[in-house]
Amino acid sequence: MATTRERLIPRSPRRKDVAATSTLTADLSTAEIFTAGLRAMLHEHPEEARDNLAAIATPEALAAGEPLAIDALAYLSSVRWSLGDVDGAMDAADEALELGPARFAPNQKAGEMAMRLGDLERAADLFLTGLRASEPGTADSKAAEISLRETRLRASRGIRHGASAPRLTGWLSRIVPRRRGDQASGSVTAG
C-alpha cells in the first residue's frame, strides 16, 4: 500500500489517476505539501499544483507572515498564469511581493510576470532583488542570475527611441549645401 506522500506526489508526469489532494493533505507537513506543489508544477499538473499551493497559502498563514505561505502564493501566481487566470496570477504575484518584498520567490515570480508582459526594466529590478535575497551558489541564485541576464539581453536588443540627424555622405553631401562650422565630414567649408 502506498503512503499518503506517494499518493500525493506522482512518480510519472503522465499519471492521471492521482486522487484529489484536499483529502490527502491532512497528515502531511506543510513543507511536504509545498514540495508536492512544486513537483506538480514541474510535471505540468497545474490543477494539482494549484490545490497543494493554495492549501499552504491560506489567508491565516499569509496574515501571520509565514515565509512558506508567501513563497507558495508566489508560485501559485505562476500556476494561475498557466491555467489562463491572468488577473488572478497578477493579484497573487502582487500580494506575495507586498508580503515578502525581500524574499526570493515573490521577486522571481513577479519578475517573470513583468517580463512576459514586456516590462523589462521592472523585471530586471525584481530579478536583481531576488538575486540579492538568495544565498550565493544556490539554485535560487542561479535562476535569478539567468533571468536577470536574459532580461538585460532582451532589453539591449529592444527598440531604442532616440533621434539623431543623419550623416550626409556620398553624392548627397555634394548636393546639400553645408552651413559654416558643420563638422559632418570633418572639414569646414567657407560659405
PDB file of C-alpha atoms in Angstrom:
ATOM      1  CA  MET A   1       0.000   0.000   0.000  1.00  0.00           C
ATOM      2  CA  ALA A   2       1.323   3.397  -0.964  1.00  0.00           C
ATOM      3  CA  THR A   3       1.835   6.005   1.691  1.00  0.00           C
ATOM      4  CA  THR A   4      -0.041   9.265   1.635  1.00  0.00           C
ATOM      5  CA  ARG A   5       3.066  11.015   0.380  1.00  0.00           C
ATOM      6  CA  GLU A   6       3.454   8.603  -2.542  1.00  0.00           C
ATOM      7  CA  ARG A   7      -0.178   9.058  -3.498  1.00  0.00           C
ATOM      8  CA  LEU A   8       0.193  12.851  -3.408  1.00  0.00           C
ATOM      9  CA  ILE A   9       3.385  13.089  -5.433  1.00  0.00           C
ATOM     10  CA  PRO A  10       3.021  11.304  -8.769  1.00  0.00           C
ATOM     11  CA  ARG A  11       6.056   9.374  -9.984  1.00  0.00           C
ATOM     12  CA  SER A  12       5.287   9.814 -13.660  1.00  0.00           C
ATOM     13  CA  PRO A  13       4.367  13.089 -15.383  1.00  0.00           C
ATOM     14  CA  ARG A  14       1.741  11.186 -17.407  1.00  0.00           C
ATOM     15  CA  ARG A  15      -0.036   9.695 -14.423  1.00  0.00           C
ATOM     16  CA  LYS A  16      -3.617  10.995 -14.320  1.00  0.00           C
ATOM     17  CA  ASP A  17      -5.130   8.780 -11.606  1.00  0.00           C
ATOM     18  CA  VAL A  18      -3.817  10.805  -8.661  1.00  0.00           C
ATOM     19  CA  ALA A  19      -6.526  11.325  -6.062  1.00  0.00           C
ATOM     20  CA  ALA A  20      -7.640  14.806  -5.080  1.00  0.00           C
ATOM     21  CA  THR A  21      -5.050  16.366  -2.806  1.00  0.00           C
ATOM     22  CA  SER A  22      -7.547  18.010  -0.470  1.00  0.00           C
ATOM     23  CA  THR A  23      -8.330  14.642   1.141  1.00  0.00           C
ATOM     24  CA  LEU A  24      -4.681  13.649   1.370  1.00  0.00           C
ATOM     25  CA  THR A  25      -3.071  16.761   2.824  1.00  0.00           C
ATOM     26  CA  ALA A  26      -4.351  16.303   6.377  1.00  0.00           C
ATOM     27  CA  ASP A  27      -1.444  14.119   7.547  1.00  0.00           C
ATOM     28  CA  LEU A  28       1.366  15.801   5.612  1.00  0.00           C
ATOM     29  CA  SER A  29       3.604  18.588   6.830  1.00  0.00           C
ATOM     30  CA  THR A  30       3.461  21.998   5.215  1.00  0.00           C
ATOM     31  CA  ALA A  31       6.907  21.514   3.682  1.00  0.00           C
ATOM     32  CA  GLU A  32       5.829  18.220   2.098  1.00  0.00           C
ATOM     33  CA  ILE A  33       2.714  19.820   0.632  1.00  0.00           C
ATOM     34  CA  PHE A  34       4.815  22.694  -0.701  1.00  0.00           C
ATOM     35  CA  THR A  35       7.268  20.232  -2.271  1.00  0.00           C
ATOM     36  CA  ALA A  36       4.353  18.297  -3.772  1.00  0.00           C
ATOM     37  CA  GLY A  37       3.029  21.523  -5.283  1.00  0.00           C
ATOM     38  CA  LEU A  38       6.392  22.383  -6.816  1.00  0.00           C
ATOM     39  CA  ARG A  39       6.795  18.859  -8.120  1.00  0.00           C
ATOM     40  CA  ALA A  40       3.314  19.018  -9.681  1.00  0.00           C
ATOM     41  CA  MET A  41       4.343  22.292 -11.374  1.00  0.00           C
ATOM     42  CA  LEU A  42       7.475  20.596 -12.685  1.00  0.00           C
ATOM     43  CA  HIS A  43       5.486  17.684 -14.090  1.00  0.00           C
ATOM     44  CA  GLU A  44       2.900  20.039 -15.621  1.00  0.00           C
ATOM     45  CA  HIS A  45      -0.050  19.156 -13.422  1.00  0.00           C
ATOM     46  CA  PRO A  46      -1.318  22.710 -12.811  1.00  0.00           C
ATOM     47  CA  GLU A  47      -4.585  21.745 -11.097  1.00  0.00           C
ATOM     48  CA  GLU A  48      -2.761  19.570  -8.583  1.00  0.00           C
ATOM     49  CA  ALA A  49      -0.119  22.260  -8.047  1.00  0.00           C
ATOM     50  CA  ARG A  50      -2.856  24.861  -7.519  1.00  0.00           C
ATOM     51  CA  ASP A  51      -4.560  22.682  -4.894  1.00  0.00           C
ATOM     52  CA  ASN A  52      -1.338  21.997  -2.982  1.00  0.00           C
ATOM     53  CA  LEU A  53      -0.066  25.570  -3.043  1.00  0.00           C
ATOM     54  CA  ALA A  54      -3.476  27.027  -2.169  1.00  0.00           C
ATOM     55  CA  ALA A  55      -3.609  24.677   0.831  1.00  0.00           C
ATOM     56  CA  ILE A  56      -0.477  26.394   2.161  1.00  0.00           C
ATOM     57  CA  ALA A  57      -1.194  29.984   1.108  1.00  0.00           C
ATOM     58  CA  THR A  58      -4.256  30.351   3.309  1.00  0.00           C
ATOM     59  CA  PRO A  59      -5.361  33.822   4.424  1.00  0.00           C
ATOM     60  CA  GLU A  60      -4.496  32.918   8.030  1.00  0.00           C
ATOM     61  CA  ALA A  61      -0.965  31.822   7.142  1.00  0.00           C
ATOM     62  CA  LEU A  62      -0.431  34.882   4.963  1.00  0.00           C
ATOM     63  CA  ALA A  63      -1.731  37.202   7.689  1.00  0.00           C
ATOM     64  CA  ALA A  64       0.716  35.575  10.115  1.00  0.00           C
ATOM     65  CA  GLY A  65       3.526  36.261   7.628  1.00  0.00           C
ATOM     66  CA  GLU A  66       4.666  32.650   7.328  1.00  0.00           C
ATOM     67  CA  PRO A  67       7.536  32.559   4.814  1.00  0.00           C
ATOM     68  CA  LEU A  68       6.461  29.264   3.225  1.00  0.00           C
ATOM     69  CA  ALA A  69       2.945  30.610   2.699  1.00  0.00           C
ATOM     70  CA  ILE A  70       4.328  33.726   0.994  1.00  0.00           C
ATOM     71  CA  ASP A  71       6.502  31.571  -1.274  1.00  0.00           C
ATOM     72  CA  ALA A  72       3.537  29.283  -2.010  1.00  0.00           C
ATOM     73  CA  LEU A  73       1.481  32.319  -3.028  1.00  0.00           C
ATOM     74  CA  ALA A  74       4.286  33.440  -5.352  1.00  0.00           C
ATOM     75  CA  TYR A  75       4.429  30.039  -7.042  1.00  0.00           C
ATOM     76  CA  LEU A  76       0.633  29.937  -7.113  1.00  0.00           C
ATOM     77  CA  SER A  77       0.754  33.029  -9.311  1.00  0.00           C
ATOM     78  CA  SER A  78       2.673  31.049 -11.954  1.00  0.00           C
ATOM     79  CA  VAL A  79       0.214  28.184 -11.731  1.00  0.00           C
ATOM     80  CA  ARG A  80      -2.719  30.545 -12.178  1.00  0.00           C
ATOM     81  CA  TRP A  81      -0.983  32.065 -15.210  1.00  0.00           C
ATOM     82  CA  SER A  82      -0.547  28.621 -16.750  1.00  0.00           C
ATOM     83  CA  LEU A  83      -4.239  27.902 -16.141  1.00  0.00           C
ATOM     84  CA  GLY A  84      -5.173  31.081 -18.020  1.00  0.00           C
ATOM     85  CA  ASP A  85      -6.195  33.155 -14.990  1.00  0.00           C
ATOM     86  CA  VAL A  86      -4.016  36.184 -15.771  1.00  0.00           C
ATOM     87  CA  ASP A  87      -5.801  38.559 -13.375  1.00  0.00           C
ATOM     88  CA  GLY A  88      -5.597  36.035 -10.533  1.00  0.00           C
ATOM     89  CA  ALA A  89      -1.933  35.480 -11.325  1.00  0.00           C
ATOM     90  CA  MET A  90      -1.153  39.194 -11.235  1.00  0.00           C
ATOM     91  CA  ASP A  91      -3.084  39.630  -7.975  1.00  0.00           C
ATOM     92  CA  ALA A  92      -1.250  36.702  -6.355  1.00  0.00           C
ATOM     93  CA  ALA A  93       2.151  37.961  -7.532  1.00  0.00           C
ATOM     94  CA  ASP A  94       1.446  41.492  -6.274  1.00  0.00           C
ATOM     95  CA  GLU A  95       0.202  40.209  -2.908  1.00  0.00           C
ATOM     96  CA  ALA A  96       3.221  37.914  -2.494  1.00  0.00           C
ATOM     97  CA  LEU A  97       5.552  40.775  -3.361  1.00  0.00           C
ATOM     98  CA  GLU A  98       3.778  43.041  -0.887  1.00  0.00           C
ATOM     99  CA  LEU A  99       4.028  40.439   1.905  1.00  0.00           C
ATOM    100  CA  GLY A 100       7.633  39.431   1.184  1.00  0.00           C
ATOM    101  CA  PRO A 101       9.442  42.236  -0.647  1.00  0.00           C
ATOM    102  CA  ALA A 102      12.891  40.928   0.313  1.00  0.00           C
ATOM    103  CA  ARG A 103      12.239  37.231  -0.438  1.00  0.00           C
ATOM    104  CA  PHE A 104      13.448  35.333  -3.496  1.00  0.00           C
ATOM    105  CA  ALA A 105      10.237  33.639  -4.704  1.00  0.00           C
ATOM    106  CA  PRO A 106       7.952  36.718  -4.792  1.00  0.00           C
ATOM    107  CA  ASN A 107      10.584  38.753  -6.659  1.00  0.00           C
ATOM    108  CA  GLN A 108      11.392  35.944  -9.090  1.00  0.00           C
ATOM    109  CA  LYS A 109       7.757  35.209  -9.956  1.00  0.00           C
ATOM    110  CA  ALA A 110       6.781  38.894 -10.187  1.00  0.00           C
ATOM    111  CA  GLY A 111       9.825  39.419 -12.410  1.00  0.00           C
ATOM    112  CA  GLU A 112       8.736  36.571 -14.668  1.00  0.00           C
ATOM    113  CA  MET A 113       5.274  38.125 -14.980  1.00  0.00           C
ATOM    114  CA  ALA A 114       6.739  41.548 -15.743  1.00  0.00           C
ATOM    115  CA  MET A 115       8.970  40.006 -18.399  1.00  0.00           C
ATOM    116  CA  ARG A 116       6.021  38.213 -20.005  1.00  0.00           C
ATOM    117  CA  LEU A 117       4.137  41.488 -20.109  1.00  0.00           C
ATOM    118  CA  GLY A 118       7.099  43.324 -21.672  1.00  0.00           C
ATOM    119  CA  ASP A 119       8.099  45.482 -18.697  1.00  0.00           C
ATOM    120  CA  LEU A 120      11.802  44.654 -18.893  1.00  0.00           C
ATOM    121  CA  GLU A 121      13.015  47.413 -16.552  1.00  0.00           C
ATOM    122  CA  ARG A 122      10.732  46.263 -13.739  1.00  0.00           C
ATOM    123  CA  ALA A 123      11.626  42.628 -14.424  1.00  0.00           C
ATOM    124  CA  ALA A 124      15.349  43.382 -14.174  1.00  0.00           C
ATOM    125  CA  ASP A 125      14.839  45.231 -10.878  1.00  0.00           C
ATOM    126  CA  LEU A 126      12.815  42.337  -9.446  1.00  0.00           C
ATOM    127  CA  PHE A 127      15.328  39.713 -10.593  1.00  0.00           C
ATOM    128  CA  LEU A 128      18.157  41.736  -9.069  1.00  0.00           C
ATOM    129  CA  THR A 129      16.271  41.933  -5.756  1.00  0.00           C
ATOM    130  CA  GLY A 130      15.629  38.189  -5.941  1.00  0.00           C
ATOM    131  CA  LEU A 131      19.315  37.567  -6.628  1.00  0.00           C
ATOM    132  CA  ARG A 132      20.287  39.637  -3.611  1.00  0.00           C
ATOM    133  CA  ALA A 133      17.734  37.782  -1.459  1.00  0.00           C
ATOM    134  CA  SER A 134      19.053  34.330  -2.358  1.00  0.00           C
ATOM    135  CA  GLU A 135      22.131  32.681  -0.920  1.00  0.00           C
ATOM    136  CA  PRO A 136      25.107  32.629  -3.301  1.00  0.00           C
ATOM    137  CA  GLY A 137      25.679  29.341  -5.051  1.00  0.00           C
ATOM    138  CA  THR A 138      22.152  28.001  -4.613  1.00  0.00           C
ATOM    139  CA  ALA A 139      19.710  27.028  -7.332  1.00  0.00           C
ATOM    140  CA  ASP A 140      17.668  30.125  -6.476  1.00  0.00           C
ATOM    141  CA  SER A 141      20.604  32.451  -7.057  1.00  0.00           C
ATOM    142  CA  LYS A 142      21.421  30.705 -10.331  1.00  0.00           C
ATOM    143  CA  ALA A 143      17.797  31.047 -11.504  1.00  0.00           C
ATOM    144  CA  ALA A 144      17.741  34.749 -10.621  1.00  0.00           C
ATOM    145  CA  GLU A 145      21.103  35.286 -12.308  1.00  0.00           C
ATOM    146  CA  ILE A 146      19.972  33.582 -15.530  1.00  0.00           C
ATOM    147  CA  SER A 147      16.684  35.518 -15.536  1.00  0.00           C
ATOM    148  CA  LEU A 148      18.476  38.813 -14.942  1.00  0.00           C
ATOM    149  CA  ARG A 149      20.953  38.094 -17.737  1.00  0.00           C
ATOM    150  CA  GLU A 150      18.169  37.159 -20.162  1.00  0.00           C
ATOM    151  CA  THR A 151      16.166  40.279 -19.285  1.00  0.00           C
ATOM    152  CA  ARG A 152      19.157  42.563 -19.790  1.00  0.00           C
ATOM    153  CA  LEU A 153      19.917  40.856 -23.103  1.00  0.00           C
ATOM    154  CA  ARG A 154      16.333  41.355 -24.298  1.00  0.00           C
ATOM    155  CA  ALA A 155      16.420  44.984 -23.203  1.00  0.00           C
ATOM    156  CA  SER A 156      19.663  45.588 -25.101  1.00  0.00           C
ATOM    157  CA  ARG A 157      18.183  44.105 -28.276  1.00  0.00           C
ATOM    158  CA  GLY A 158      14.952  46.056 -27.999  1.00  0.00           C
ATOM    159  CA  ILE A 159      13.965  49.183 -29.826  1.00  0.00           C
ATOM    160  CA  ARG A 160      15.624  52.306 -28.532  1.00  0.00           C
ATOM    161  CA  HIS A 161      13.723  55.506 -29.003  1.00  0.00           C
ATOM    162  CA  GLY A 162      16.118  58.274 -29.840  1.00  0.00           C
ATOM    163  CA  ALA A 163      16.720  60.697 -32.661  1.00  0.00           C
ATOM    164  CA  SER A 164      19.833  61.911 -34.374  1.00  0.00           C
ATOM    165  CA  ALA A 165      20.477  63.763 -37.599  1.00  0.00           C
ATOM    166  CA  PRO A 166      21.565  61.571 -40.480  1.00  0.00           C
ATOM    167  CA  ARG A 167      25.087  61.937 -41.805  1.00  0.00           C
ATOM    168  CA  LEU A 168      25.339  63.247 -45.305  1.00  0.00           C
ATOM    169  CA  THR A 169      27.800  61.147 -47.248  1.00  0.00           C
ATOM    170  CA  GLY A 170      28.470  60.333 -50.860  1.00  0.00           C
ATOM    171  CA  TRP A 171      26.667  62.175 -53.662  1.00  0.00           C
ATOM    172  CA  LEU A 172      24.070  63.652 -51.285  1.00  0.00           C
ATOM    173  CA  SER A 173      26.750  65.649 -49.444  1.00  0.00           C
ATOM    174  CA  ARG A 174      27.671  67.421 -52.711  1.00  0.00           C
ATOM    175  CA  ILE A 175      24.046  68.464 -53.368  1.00  0.00           C
ATOM    176  CA  VAL A 176      23.047  69.749 -49.940  1.00  0.00           C
ATOM    177  CA  PRO A 177      24.894  72.963 -49.007  1.00  0.00           C
ATOM    178  CA  ARG A 178      26.555  72.905 -45.611  1.00  0.00           C
ATOM    179  CA  ARG A 179      26.396  75.587 -43.020  1.00  0.00           C
ATOM    180  CA  ARG A 180      29.504  77.226 -41.678  1.00  0.00           C
ATOM    181  CA  GLY A 181      31.061  75.160 -38.877  1.00  0.00           C
ATOM    182  CA  ASP A 182      29.308  71.909 -39.823  1.00  0.00           C
ATOM    183  CA  GLN A 183      31.646  69.047 -38.953  1.00  0.00           C
ATOM    184  CA  ALA A 184      29.747  66.252 -40.773  1.00  0.00           C
ATOM    185  CA  SER A 185      32.651  65.164 -42.961  1.00  0.00           C
ATOM    186  CA  GLY A 186      35.440  66.521 -40.791  1.00  0.00           C
ATOM    187  CA  SER A 187      36.145  69.659 -42.840  1.00  0.00           C
ATOM    188  CA  VAL A 188      34.848  73.189 -42.599  1.00  0.00           C
ATOM    189  CA  THR A 189      33.673  74.860 -45.798  1.00  0.00           C
ATOM    190  CA  ALA A 190      33.687  78.527 -46.443  1.00  0.00           C
ATOM    191  CA  GLY A 191      30.338  79.872 -47.251  1.00  0.00           C
TER     192      GLY A 191
END
